[in-house]
PDB file of C-alpha atoms in Angstrom:
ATOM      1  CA  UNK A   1       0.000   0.000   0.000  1.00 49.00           C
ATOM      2  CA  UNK A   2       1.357   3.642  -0.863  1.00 48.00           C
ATOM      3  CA  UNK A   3       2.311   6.206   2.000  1.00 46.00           C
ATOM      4  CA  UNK A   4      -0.127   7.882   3.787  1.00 47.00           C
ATOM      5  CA  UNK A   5       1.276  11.195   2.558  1.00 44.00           C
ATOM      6  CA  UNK A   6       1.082  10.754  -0.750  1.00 44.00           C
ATOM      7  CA  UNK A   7      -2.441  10.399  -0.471  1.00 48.00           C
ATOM      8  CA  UNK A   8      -3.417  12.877   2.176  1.00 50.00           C
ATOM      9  CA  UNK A   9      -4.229  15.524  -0.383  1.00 47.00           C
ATOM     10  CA  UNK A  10      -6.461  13.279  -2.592  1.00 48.00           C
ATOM     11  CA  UNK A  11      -8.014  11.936   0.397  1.00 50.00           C
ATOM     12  CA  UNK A  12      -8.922  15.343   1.681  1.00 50.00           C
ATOM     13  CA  UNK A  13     -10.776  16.494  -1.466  1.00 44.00           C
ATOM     14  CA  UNK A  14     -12.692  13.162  -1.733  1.00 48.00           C
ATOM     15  CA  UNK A  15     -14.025  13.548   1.926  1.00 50.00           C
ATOM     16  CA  UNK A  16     -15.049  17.044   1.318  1.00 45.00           C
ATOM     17  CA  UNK A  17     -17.195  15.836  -1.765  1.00 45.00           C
ATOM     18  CA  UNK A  18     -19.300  13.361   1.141  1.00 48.00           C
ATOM     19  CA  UNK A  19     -22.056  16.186   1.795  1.00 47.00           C
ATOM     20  CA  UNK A  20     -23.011  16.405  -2.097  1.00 42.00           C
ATOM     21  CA  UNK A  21     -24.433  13.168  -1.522  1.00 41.00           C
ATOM     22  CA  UNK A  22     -27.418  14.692   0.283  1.00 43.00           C
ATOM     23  CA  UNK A  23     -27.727  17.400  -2.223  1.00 44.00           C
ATOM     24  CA  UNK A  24     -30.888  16.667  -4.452  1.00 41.00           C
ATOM     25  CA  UNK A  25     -32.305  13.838  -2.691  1.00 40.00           C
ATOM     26  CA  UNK A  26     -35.089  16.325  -0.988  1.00 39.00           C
ATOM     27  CA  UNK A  27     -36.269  16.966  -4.944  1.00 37.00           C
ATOM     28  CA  UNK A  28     -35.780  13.952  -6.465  1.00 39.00           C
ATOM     29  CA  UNK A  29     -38.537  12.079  -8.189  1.00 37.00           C
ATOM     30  CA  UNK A  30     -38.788   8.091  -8.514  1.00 37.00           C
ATOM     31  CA  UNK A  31     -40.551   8.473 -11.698  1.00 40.00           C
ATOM     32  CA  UNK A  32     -39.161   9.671 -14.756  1.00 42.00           C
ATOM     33  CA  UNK A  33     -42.716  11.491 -16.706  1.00 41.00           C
ATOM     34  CA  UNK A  34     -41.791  12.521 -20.278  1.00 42.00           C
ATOM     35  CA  UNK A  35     -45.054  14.750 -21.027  1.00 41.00           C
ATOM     36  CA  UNK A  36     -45.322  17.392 -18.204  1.00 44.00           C
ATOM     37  CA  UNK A  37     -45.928  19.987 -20.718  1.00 48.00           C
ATOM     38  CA  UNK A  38     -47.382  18.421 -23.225  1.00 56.00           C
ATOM     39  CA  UNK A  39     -51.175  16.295 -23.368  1.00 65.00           C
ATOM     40  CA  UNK A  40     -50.470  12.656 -22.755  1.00 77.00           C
ATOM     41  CA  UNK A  41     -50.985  10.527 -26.322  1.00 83.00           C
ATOM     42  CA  UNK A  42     -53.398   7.525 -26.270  1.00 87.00           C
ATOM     43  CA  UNK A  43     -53.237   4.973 -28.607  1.00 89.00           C
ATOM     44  CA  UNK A  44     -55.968   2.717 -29.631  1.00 89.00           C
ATOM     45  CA  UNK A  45     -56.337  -1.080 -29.572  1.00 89.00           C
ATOM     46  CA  UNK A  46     -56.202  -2.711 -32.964  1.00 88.00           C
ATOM     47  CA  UNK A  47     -55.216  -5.811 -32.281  1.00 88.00           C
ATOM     48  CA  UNK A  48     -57.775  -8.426 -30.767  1.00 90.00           C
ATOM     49  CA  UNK A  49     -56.323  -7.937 -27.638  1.00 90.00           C
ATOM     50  CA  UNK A  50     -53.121  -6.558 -25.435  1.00 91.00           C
ATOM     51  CA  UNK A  51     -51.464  -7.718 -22.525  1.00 93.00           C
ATOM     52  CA  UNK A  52     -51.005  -5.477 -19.343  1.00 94.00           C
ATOM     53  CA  UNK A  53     -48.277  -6.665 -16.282  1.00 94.00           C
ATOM     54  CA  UNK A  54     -47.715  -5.048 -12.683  1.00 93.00           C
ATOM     55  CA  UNK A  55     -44.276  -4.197 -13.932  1.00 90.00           C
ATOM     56  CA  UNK A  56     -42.055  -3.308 -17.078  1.00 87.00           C
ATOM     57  CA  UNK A  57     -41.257  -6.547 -16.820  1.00 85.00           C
ATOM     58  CA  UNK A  58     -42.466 -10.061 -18.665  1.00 85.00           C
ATOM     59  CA  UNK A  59     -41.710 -11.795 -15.859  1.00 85.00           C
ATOM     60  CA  UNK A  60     -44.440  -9.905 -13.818  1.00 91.00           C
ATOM     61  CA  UNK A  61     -47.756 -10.793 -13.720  1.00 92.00           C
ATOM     62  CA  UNK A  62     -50.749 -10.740 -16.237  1.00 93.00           C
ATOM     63  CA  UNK A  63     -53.196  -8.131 -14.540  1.00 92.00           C
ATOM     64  CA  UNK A  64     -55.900  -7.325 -17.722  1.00 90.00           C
ATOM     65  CA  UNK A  65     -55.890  -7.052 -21.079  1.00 91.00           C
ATOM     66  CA  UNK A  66     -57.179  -3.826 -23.505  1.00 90.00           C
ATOM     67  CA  UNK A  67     -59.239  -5.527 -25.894  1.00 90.00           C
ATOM     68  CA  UNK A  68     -59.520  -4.135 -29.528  1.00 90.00           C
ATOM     69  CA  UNK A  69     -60.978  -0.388 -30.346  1.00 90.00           C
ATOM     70  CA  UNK A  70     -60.194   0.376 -26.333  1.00 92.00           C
ATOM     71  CA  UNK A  71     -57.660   4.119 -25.824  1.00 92.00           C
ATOM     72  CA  UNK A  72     -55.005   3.542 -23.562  1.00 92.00           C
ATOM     73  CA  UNK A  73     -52.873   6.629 -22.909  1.00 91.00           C
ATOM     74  CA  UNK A  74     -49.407   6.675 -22.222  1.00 90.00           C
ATOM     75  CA  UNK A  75     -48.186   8.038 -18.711  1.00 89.00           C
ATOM     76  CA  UNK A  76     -44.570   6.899 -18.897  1.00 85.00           C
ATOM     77  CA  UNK A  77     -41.927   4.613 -20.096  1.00 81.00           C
ATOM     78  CA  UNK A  78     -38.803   2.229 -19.112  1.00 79.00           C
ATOM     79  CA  UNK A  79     -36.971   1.173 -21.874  1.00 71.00           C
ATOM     80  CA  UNK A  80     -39.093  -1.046 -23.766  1.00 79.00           C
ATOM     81  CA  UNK A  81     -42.232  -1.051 -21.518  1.00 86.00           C
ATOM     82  CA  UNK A  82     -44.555   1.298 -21.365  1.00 89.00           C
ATOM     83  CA  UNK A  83     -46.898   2.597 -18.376  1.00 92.00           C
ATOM     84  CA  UNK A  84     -50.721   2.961 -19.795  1.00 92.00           C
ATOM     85  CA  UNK A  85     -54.032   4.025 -17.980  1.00 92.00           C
ATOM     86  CA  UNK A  86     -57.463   3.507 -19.070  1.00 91.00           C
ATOM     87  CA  UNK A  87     -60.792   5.556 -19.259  1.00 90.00           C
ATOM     88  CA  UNK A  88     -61.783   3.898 -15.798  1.00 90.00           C
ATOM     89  CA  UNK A  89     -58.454   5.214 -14.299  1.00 91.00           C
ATOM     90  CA  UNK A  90     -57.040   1.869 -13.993  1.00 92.00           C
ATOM     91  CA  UNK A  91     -52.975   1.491 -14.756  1.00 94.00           C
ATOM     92  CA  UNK A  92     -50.479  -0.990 -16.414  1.00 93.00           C
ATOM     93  CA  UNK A  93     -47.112  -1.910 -17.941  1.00 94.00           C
ATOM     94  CA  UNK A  94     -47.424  -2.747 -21.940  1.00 92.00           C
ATOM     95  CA  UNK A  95     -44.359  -4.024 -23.498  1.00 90.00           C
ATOM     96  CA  UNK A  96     -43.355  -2.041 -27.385  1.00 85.00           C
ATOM     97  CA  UNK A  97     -44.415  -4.602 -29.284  1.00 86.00           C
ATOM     98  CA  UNK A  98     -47.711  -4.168 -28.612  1.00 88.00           C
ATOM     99  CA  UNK A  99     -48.226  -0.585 -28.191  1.00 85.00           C
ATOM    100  CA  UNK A 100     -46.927  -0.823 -32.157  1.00 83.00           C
ATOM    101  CA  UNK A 101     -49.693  -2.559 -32.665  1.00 83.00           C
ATOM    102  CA  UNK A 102     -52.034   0.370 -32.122  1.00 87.00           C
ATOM    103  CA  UNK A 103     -53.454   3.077 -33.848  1.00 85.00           C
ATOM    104  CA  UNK A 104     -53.148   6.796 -33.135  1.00 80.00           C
ATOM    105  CA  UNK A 105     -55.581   9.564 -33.346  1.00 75.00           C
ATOM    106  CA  UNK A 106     -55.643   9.110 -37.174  1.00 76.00           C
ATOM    107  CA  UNK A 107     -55.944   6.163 -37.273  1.00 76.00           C
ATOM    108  CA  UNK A 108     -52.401   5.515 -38.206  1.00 78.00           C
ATOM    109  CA  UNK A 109     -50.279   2.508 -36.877  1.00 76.00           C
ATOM    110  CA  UNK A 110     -48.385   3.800 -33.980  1.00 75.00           C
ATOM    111  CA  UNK A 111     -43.996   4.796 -34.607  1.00 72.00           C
ATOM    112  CA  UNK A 112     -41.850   4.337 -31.172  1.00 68.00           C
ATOM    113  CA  UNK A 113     -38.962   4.379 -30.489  1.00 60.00           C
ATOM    114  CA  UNK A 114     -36.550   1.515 -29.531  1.00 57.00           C
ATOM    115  CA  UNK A 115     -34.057   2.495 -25.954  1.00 56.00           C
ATOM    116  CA  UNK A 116     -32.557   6.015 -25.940  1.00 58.00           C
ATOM    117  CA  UNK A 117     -31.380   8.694 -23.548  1.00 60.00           C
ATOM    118  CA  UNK A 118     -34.470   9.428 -22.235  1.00 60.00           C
ATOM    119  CA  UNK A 119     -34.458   5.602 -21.164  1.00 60.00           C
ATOM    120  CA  UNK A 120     -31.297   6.170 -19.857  1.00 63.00           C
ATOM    121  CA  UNK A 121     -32.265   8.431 -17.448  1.00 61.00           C
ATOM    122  CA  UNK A 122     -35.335   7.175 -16.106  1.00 63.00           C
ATOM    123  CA  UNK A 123     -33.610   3.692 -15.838  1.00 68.00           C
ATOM    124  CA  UNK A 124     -34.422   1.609 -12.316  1.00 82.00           C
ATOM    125  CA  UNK A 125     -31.765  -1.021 -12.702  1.00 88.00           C
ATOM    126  CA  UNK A 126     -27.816  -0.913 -14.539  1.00 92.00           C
ATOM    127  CA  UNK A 127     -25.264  -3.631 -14.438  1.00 94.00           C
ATOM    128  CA  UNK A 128     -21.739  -3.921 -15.527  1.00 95.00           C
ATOM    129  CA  UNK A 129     -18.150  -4.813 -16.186  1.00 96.00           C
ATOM    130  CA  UNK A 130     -15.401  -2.611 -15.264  1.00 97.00           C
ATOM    131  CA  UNK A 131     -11.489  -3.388 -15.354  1.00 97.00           C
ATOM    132  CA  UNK A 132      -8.854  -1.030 -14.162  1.00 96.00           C
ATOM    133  CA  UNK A 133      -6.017  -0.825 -11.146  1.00 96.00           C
ATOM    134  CA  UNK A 134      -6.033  -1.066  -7.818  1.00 95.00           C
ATOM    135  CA  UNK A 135      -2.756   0.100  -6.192  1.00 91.00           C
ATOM    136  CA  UNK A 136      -0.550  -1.110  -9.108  1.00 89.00           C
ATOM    137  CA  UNK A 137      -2.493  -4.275  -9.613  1.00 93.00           C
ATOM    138  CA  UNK A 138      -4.894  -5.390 -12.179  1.00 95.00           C
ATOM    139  CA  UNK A 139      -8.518  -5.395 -11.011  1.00 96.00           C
ATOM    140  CA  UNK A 140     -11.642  -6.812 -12.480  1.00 96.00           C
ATOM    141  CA  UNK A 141     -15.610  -5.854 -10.966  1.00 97.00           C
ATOM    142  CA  UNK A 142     -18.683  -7.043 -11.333  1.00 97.00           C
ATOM    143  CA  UNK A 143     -21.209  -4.274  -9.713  1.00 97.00           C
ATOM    144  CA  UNK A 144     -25.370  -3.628 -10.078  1.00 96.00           C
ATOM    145  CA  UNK A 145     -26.954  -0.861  -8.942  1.00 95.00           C
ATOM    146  CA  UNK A 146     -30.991  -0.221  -8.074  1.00 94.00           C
ATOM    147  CA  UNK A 147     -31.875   3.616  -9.100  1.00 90.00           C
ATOM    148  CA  UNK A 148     -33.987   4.844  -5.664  1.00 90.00           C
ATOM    149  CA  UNK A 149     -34.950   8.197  -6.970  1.00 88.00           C
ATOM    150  CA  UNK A 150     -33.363  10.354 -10.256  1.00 83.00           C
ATOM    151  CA  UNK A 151     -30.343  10.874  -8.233  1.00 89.00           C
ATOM    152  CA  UNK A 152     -29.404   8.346  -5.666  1.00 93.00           C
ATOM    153  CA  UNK A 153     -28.912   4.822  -6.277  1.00 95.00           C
ATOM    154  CA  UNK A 154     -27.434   2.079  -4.451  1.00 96.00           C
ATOM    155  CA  UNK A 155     -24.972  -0.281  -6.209  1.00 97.00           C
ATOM    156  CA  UNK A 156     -23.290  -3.682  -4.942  1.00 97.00           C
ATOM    157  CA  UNK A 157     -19.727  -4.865  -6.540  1.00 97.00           C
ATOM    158  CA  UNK A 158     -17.390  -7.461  -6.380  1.00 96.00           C
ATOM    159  CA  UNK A 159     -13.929  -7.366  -7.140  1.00 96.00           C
ATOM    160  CA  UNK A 160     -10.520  -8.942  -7.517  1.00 95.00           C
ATOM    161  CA  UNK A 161      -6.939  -7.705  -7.804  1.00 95.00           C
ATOM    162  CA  UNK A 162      -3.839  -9.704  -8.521  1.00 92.00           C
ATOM    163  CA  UNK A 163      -0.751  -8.259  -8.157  1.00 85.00           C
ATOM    164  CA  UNK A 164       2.763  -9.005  -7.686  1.00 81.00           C
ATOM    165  CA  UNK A 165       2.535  -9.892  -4.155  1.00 80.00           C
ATOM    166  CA  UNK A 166      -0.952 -10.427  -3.349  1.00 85.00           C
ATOM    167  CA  UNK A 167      -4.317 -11.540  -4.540  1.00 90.00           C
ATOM    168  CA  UNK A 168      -7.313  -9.471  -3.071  1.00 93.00           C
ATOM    169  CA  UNK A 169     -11.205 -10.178  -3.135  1.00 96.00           C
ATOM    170  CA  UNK A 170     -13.587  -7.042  -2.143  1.00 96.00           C
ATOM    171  CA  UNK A 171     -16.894  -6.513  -1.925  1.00 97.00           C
ATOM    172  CA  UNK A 172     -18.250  -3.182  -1.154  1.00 96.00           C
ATOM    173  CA  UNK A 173     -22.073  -1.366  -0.966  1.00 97.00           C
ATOM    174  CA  UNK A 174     -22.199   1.924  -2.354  1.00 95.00           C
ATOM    175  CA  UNK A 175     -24.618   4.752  -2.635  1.00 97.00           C
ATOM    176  CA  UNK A 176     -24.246   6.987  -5.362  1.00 97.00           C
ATOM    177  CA  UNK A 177     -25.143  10.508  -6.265  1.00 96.00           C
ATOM    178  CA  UNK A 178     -25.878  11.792  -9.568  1.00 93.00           C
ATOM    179  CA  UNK A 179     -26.723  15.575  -9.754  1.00 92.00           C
ATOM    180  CA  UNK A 180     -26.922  15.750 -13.436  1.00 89.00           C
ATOM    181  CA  UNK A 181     -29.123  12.612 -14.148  1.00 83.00           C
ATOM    182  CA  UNK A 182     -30.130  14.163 -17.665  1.00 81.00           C
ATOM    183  CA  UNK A 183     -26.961  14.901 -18.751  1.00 86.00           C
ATOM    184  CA  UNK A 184     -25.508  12.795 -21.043  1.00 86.00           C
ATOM    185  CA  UNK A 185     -21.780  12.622 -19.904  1.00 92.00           C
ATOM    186  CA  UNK A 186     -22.680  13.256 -15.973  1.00 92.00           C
ATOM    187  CA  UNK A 187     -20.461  12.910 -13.325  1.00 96.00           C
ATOM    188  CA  UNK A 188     -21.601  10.945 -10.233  1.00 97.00           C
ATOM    189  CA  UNK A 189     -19.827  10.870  -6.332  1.00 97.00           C
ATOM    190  CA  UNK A 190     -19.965   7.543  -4.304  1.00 97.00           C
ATOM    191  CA  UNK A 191     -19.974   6.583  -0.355  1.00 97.00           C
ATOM    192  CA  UNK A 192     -19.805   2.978   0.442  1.00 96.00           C
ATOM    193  CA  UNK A 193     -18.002   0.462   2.551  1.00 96.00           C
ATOM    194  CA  UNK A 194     -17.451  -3.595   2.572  1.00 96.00           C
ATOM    195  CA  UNK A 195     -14.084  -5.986   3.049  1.00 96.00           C
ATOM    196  CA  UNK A 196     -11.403  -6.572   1.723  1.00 95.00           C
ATOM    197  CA  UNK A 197      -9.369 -10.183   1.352  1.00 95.00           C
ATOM    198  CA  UNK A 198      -6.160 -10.481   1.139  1.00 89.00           C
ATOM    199  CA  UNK A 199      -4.027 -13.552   0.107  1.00 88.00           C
ATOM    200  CA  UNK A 200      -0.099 -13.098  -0.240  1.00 84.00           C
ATOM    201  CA  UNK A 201       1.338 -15.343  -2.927  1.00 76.00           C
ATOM    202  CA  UNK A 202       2.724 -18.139  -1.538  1.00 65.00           C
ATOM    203  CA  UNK A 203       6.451 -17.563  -2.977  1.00 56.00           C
ATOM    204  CA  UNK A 204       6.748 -14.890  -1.004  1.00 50.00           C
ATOM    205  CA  UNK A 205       7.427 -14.090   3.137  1.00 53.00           C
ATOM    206  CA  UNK A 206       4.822 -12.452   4.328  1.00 54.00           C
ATOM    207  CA  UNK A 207       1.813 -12.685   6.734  1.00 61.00           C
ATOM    208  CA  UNK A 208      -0.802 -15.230   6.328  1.00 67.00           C
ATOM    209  CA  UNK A 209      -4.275 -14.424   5.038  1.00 71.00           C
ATOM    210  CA  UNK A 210      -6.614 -11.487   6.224  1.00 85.00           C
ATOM    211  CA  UNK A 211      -9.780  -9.941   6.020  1.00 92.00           C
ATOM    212  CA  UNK A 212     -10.308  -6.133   6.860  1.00 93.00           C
ATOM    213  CA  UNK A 213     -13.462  -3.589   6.759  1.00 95.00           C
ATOM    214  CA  UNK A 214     -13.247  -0.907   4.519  1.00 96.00           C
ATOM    215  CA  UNK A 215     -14.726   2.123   4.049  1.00 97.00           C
ATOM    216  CA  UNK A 216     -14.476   4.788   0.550  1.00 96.00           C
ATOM    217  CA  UNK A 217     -15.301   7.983  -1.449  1.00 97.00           C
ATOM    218  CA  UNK A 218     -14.801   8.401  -5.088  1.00 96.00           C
ATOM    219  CA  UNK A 219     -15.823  10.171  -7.965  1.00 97.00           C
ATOM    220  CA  UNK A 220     -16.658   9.347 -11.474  1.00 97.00           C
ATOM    221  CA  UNK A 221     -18.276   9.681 -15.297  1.00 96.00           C
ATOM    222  CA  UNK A 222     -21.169   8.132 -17.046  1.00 93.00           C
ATOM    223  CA  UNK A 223     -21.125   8.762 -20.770  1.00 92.00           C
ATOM    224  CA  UNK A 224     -24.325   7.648 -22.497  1.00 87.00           C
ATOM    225  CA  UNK A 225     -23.473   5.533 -26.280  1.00 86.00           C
ATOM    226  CA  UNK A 226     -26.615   4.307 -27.613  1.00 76.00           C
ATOM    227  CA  UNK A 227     -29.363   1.925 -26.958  1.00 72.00           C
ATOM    228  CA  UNK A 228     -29.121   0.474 -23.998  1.00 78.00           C
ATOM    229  CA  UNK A 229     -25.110   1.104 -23.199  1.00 87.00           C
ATOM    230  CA  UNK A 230     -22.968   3.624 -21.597  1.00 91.00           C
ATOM    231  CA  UNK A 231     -19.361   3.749 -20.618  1.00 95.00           C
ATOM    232  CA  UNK A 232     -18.616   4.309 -16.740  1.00 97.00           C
ATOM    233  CA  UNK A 233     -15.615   5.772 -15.269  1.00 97.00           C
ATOM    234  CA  UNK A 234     -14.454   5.982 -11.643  1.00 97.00           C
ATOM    235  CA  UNK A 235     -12.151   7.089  -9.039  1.00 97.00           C
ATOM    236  CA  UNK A 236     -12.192   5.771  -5.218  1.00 97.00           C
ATOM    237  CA  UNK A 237     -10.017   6.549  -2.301  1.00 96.00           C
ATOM    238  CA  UNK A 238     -10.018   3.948   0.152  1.00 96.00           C
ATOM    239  CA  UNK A 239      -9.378   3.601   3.863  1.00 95.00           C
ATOM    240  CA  UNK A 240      -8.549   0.001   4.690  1.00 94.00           C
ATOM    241  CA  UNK A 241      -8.811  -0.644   8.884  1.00 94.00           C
ATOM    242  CA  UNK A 242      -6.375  -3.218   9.675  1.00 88.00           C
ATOM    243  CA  UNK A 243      -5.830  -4.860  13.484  1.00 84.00           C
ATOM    244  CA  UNK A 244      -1.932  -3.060  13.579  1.00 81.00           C
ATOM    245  CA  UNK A 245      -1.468   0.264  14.486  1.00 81.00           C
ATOM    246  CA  UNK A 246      -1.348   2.507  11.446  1.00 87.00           C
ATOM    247  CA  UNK A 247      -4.817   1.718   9.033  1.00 89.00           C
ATOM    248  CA  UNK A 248      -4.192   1.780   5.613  1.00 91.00           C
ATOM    249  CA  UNK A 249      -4.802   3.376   2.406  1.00 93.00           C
ATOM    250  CA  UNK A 250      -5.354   2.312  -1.566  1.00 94.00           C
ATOM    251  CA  UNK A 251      -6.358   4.145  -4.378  1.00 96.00           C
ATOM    252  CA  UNK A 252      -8.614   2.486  -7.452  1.00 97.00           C
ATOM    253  CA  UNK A 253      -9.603   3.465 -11.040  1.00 97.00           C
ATOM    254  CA  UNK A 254     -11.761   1.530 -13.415  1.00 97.00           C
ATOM    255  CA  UNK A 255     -13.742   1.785 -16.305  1.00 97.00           C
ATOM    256  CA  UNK A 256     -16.063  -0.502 -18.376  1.00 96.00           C
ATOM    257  CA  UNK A 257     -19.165  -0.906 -20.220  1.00 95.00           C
ATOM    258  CA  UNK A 258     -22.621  -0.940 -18.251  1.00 93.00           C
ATOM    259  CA  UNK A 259     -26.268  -1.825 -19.361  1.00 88.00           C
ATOM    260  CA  UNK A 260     -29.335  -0.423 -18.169  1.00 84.00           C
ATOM    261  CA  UNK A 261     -33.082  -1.999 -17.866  1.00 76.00           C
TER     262      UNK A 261
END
């Protein structure tokens, strides 16, 4: 692990960015509606029939179906699902496929769009693959993250490093902060903690195996690219408690390729 006073400046400025994490949270919205401004579109039914679930999600369950010359119209969307009410008030996921199906006030078949930035914003859930360095070795994570509101979301990531002296494991919760969540490069600032493993190679002298807590703050990049994709960058400072005298520290930088849903 590097010095503690190479890092003490970095350190500093990471810990100052902790009470941005709060910022927005009080104005945040779970739900990302397109059509504030603007009268929400219905669609007809053409079809003999179309399927509504609880969720944007096949694997949720059937709750009705529209049946054909019924309006639906369109309150929000996720990707490829759309959220649809009917006259009686009553409210449902319909999946693209269907809603292109439909007929609009013209009586022409319905045009959507497949995933774009607008999905990306209003996403619920991301996942990805990120490779990068921790502390001069090579580290690979695995991490998914549940979007709470537009700006906070909480993310959980594995990880290992192998280096020349050492293989580590970590695992580590974070909550993340996103002030700009409509931007589409928009930096983000994380808070999270887990443990750490640590396994010296065996051809070397050194102490047996050991697991410590952790604790970090970091800072990072989400650049949309299209569909459902966007490349993810990040920074984290870590603070490694250890049973000796002295804690340590351990710098990290990744990036990778996520997906949202």
């Amino acid at each position: 692990m590097r010095s503690k006073t190479s890092t003490l400046c970095c350190t500093r400025f990471l810990w100052l960015l902790m009470p941005l994490l709060a910022l927005g949270a009080g104005t945040a919205s779970a739900d990302g509606w397109w059509w504030d401004d603007k009268p929400q579109p219905q669609v007809q039914v053409a079809e003999p029939f179309i399927e509504w679930h609880t969720g944007p999600a096949s694997a949720y369950p059937v709750i009705r179906v529209s049946e054909k010359g019924e309006w639906l119209t369109l309150l929000m969307r996720k990707t490829q699902w759309f959220k649809v009410q009917d006259d009686h008030g009553r409210e449902g996921w319909v999946h693209i496929d269907d809603l292109l199906l439909t007929l609009d006030g013209q009586g022409e078949q319905v045009t959507l769009s497949r995933p774009r930035f607008d999905d990306f914003s209003s996403r619920n859930w991301e996942a990805g693959l990120m490779m990068g360095q921790f502390e001069g070795g090579t580290v690979t994570s695995l991490y998914g993250g549940y979007g709470m509101t537009e700006n906070l979301s909480v993310e959980l990531s594995g990880s290992q490093v192998l280096g020349s002296a050492s293989e580590i494991l970590m695992i580590n919760g974070n909550l993340v902060h996103q002030p700009f969540p409509y931007w589409r490069v928009s930096p983000f600032f994380t808070l999270g903690g887990g443990q750490i493993y640590i396994k010296p190679k065996a051809t070397l002298s050194q102490p047996g195996d050991r697991t410590n807590w952790t604790a970090h703050a970091g800072l990072g990049l989400r650049v949309y690219l299209a569909d459902r994709y966007f490349l993810r960058a990040e920074f984290k400072d870590y603070k490694i408690f250890t049973k000796r005298e002295t804690d340590e520290e351990a710098t990290e930088w990744k990036v990778g390729l996520s997906v949202f849903f």
